[in-house]
GROMACS .gro file of C-alpha atoms in nm:
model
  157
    1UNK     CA    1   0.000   0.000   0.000
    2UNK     CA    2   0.135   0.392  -0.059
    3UNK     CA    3   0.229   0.571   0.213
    4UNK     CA    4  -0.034   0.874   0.177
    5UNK     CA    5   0.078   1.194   0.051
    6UNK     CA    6  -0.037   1.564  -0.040
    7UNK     CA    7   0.113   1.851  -0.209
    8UNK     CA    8   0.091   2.197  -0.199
    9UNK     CA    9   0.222   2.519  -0.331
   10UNK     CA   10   0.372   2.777  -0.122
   11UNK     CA   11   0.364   3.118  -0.340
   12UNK     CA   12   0.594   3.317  -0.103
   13UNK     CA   13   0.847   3.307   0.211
   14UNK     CA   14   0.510   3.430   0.428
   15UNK     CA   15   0.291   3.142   0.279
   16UNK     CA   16   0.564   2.944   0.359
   17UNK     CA   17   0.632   3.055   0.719
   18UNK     CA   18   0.209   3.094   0.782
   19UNK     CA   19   0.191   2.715   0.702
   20UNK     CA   20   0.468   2.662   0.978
   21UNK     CA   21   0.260   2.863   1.214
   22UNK     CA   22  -0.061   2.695   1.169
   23UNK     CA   23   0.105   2.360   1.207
   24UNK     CA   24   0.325   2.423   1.560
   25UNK     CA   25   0.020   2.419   1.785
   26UNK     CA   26  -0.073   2.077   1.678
   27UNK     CA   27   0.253   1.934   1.756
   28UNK     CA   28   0.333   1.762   2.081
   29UNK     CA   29   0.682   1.562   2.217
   30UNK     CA   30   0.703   1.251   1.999
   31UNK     CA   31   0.619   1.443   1.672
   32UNK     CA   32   0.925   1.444   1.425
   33UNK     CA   33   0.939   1.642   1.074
   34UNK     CA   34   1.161   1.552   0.861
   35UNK     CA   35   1.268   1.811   0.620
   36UNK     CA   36   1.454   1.723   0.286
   37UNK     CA   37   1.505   1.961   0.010
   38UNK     CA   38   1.821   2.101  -0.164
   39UNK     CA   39   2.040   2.431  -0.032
   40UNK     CA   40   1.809   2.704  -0.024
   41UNK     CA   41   1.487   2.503  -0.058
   42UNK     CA   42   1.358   2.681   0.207
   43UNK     CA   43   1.361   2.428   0.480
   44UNK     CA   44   1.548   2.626   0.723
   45UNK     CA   45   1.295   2.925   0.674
   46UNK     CA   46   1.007   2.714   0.772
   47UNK     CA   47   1.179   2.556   1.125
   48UNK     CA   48   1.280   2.915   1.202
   49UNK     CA   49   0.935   3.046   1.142
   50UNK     CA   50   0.723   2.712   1.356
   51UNK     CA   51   0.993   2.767   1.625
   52UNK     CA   52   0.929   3.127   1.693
   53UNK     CA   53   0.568   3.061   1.670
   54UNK     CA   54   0.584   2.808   1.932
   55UNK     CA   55   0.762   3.063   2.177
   56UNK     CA   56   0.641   3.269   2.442
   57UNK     CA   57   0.867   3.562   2.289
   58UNK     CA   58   1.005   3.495   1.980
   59UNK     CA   59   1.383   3.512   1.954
   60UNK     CA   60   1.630   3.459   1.715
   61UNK     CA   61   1.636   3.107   1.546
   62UNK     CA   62   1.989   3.036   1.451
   63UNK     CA   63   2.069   2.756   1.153
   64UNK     CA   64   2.230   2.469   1.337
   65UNK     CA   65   2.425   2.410   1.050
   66UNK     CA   66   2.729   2.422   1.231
   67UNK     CA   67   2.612   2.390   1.601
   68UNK     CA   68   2.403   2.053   1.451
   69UNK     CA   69   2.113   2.045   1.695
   70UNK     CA   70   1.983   2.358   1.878
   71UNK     CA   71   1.726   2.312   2.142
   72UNK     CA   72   1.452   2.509   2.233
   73UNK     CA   73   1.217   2.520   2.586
   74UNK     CA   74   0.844   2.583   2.414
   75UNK     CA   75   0.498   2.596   2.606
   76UNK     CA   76   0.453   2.286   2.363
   77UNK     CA   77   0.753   2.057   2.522
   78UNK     CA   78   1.116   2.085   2.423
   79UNK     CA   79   1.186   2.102   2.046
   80UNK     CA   80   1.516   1.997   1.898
   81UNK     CA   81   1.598   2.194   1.543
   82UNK     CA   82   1.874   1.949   1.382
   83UNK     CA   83   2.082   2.014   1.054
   84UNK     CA   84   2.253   1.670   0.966
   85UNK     CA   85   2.388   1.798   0.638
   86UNK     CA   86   2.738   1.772   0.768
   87UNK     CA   87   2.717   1.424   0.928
   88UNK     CA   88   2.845   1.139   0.775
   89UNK     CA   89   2.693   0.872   0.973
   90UNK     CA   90   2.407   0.756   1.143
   91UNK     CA   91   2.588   0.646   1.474
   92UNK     CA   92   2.659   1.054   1.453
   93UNK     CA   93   2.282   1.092   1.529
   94UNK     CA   94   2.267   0.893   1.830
   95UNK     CA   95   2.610   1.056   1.994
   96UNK     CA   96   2.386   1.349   1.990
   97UNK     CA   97   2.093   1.233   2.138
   98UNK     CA   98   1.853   1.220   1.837
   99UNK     CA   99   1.681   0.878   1.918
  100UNK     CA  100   1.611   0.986   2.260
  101UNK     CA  101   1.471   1.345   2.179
  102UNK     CA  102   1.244   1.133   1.885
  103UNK     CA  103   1.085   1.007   2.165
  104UNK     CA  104   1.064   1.295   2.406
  105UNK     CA  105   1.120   1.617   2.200
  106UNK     CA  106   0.929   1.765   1.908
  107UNK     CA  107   1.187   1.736   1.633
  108UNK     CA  108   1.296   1.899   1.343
  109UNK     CA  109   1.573   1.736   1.157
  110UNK     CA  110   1.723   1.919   0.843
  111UNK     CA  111   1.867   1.628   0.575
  112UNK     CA  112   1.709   1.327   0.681
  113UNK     CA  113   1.851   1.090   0.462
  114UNK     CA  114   2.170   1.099   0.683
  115UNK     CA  115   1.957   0.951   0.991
  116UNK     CA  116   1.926   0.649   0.721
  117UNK     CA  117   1.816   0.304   0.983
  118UNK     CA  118   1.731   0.577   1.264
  119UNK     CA  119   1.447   0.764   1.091
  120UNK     CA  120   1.133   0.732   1.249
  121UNK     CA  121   0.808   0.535   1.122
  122UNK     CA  122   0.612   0.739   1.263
  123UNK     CA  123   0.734   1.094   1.114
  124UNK     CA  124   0.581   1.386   0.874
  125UNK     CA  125   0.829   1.409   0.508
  126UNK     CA  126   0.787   1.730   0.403
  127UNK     CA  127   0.960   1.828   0.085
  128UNK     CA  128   1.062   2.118  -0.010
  129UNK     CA  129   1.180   2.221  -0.406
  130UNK     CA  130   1.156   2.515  -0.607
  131UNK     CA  131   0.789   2.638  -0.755
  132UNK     CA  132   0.744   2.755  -1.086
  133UNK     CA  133   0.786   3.087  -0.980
  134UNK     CA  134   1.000   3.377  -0.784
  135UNK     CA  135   1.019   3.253  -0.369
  136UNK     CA  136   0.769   3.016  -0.466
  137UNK     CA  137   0.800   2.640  -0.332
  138UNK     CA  138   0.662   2.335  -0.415
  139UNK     CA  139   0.603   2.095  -0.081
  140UNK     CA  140   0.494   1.783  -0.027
  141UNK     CA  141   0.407   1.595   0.289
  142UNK     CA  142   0.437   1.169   0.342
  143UNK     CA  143   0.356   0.991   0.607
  144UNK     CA  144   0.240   0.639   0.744
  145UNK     CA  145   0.123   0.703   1.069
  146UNK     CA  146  -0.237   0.735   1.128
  147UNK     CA  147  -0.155   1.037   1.386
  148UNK     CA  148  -0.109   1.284   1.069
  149UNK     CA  149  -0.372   1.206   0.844
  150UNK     CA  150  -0.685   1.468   0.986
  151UNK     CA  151  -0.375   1.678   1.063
  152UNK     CA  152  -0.302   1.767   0.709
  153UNK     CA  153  -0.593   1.767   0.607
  154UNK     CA  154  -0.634   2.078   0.853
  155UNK     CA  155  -0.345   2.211   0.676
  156UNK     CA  156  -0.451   2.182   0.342
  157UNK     CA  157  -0.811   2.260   0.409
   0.00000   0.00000   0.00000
């Protein structure tokens, strides 16, 4: 059977980061997103905007490109932002705590693919390429889980 799946375009940077907003209250500790696109693709721009929205005062939202996993105290639980675009292994993931905070931290982890045997069964793809045109993006969301399927449908309704 195929894993369900919707798409959607985003016409700008504030469609992009509204969508984020609308989506953060619905989250809870357990929830993981896993955001794949190329450089640019705009998936940094969307973690940025659903973490500020989930804080009490928004603050600056850093890339952890570098840092690899920032971590954030929210009313909604603690939420761990994580760029793995510099890792080269999945045993990487769990040195820094990844498969712990899957379970106890709303996630956000920037190039999946590197998590490989680690990613979760239970997590919202969302994919992120460029639309037709200017700051546009195309996305599209996958899951399995049962847990997002009336919560896109929110999102796309």
């Amino acid at each position: 059977m195929t894993p369900p799946r919707a798409e959607l375009t985003l016409p700008s940077p504030d469609a992009t980061c509204a969508l984020a907003a609308r989506l953060a209250p619905r989250l809870t500790p357990g929830d993981v997103l896993l955001l794949s696109g190329g450089i640019g693709a705009g998936k940094t721009h969307f973690a940025r905007c659903l973490i500020q929205s989930l804080q009490e005062m928004p603050e600056d939202v850093p890339s952890p490109t570098f840092t690899l996993v920032q971590v954030y105290d929210t009313p909604a639980g603690e939420l761990w932002h994580a760029d793995l675009y510099r890792l080269s292994d999945p045993d990487q993931c769990v040195e820094l705590g990844l498969a712990d905070a899957f379970e106890t931290a709303i996630c956000l982890v920037e190039w999946p693919d590197r998590l490989q045997d680690l990613t979760p069964s239970t997590a919202l793809s969302l994919s992120f390429d460029a639309g037709s045109a200017d700051e546009s993006r195309q996305l599209s969301l996958d899951w399995s889980d049962p847990r997002w399927d009336g919560l896109v449908a929110e999102l796309l309704a």
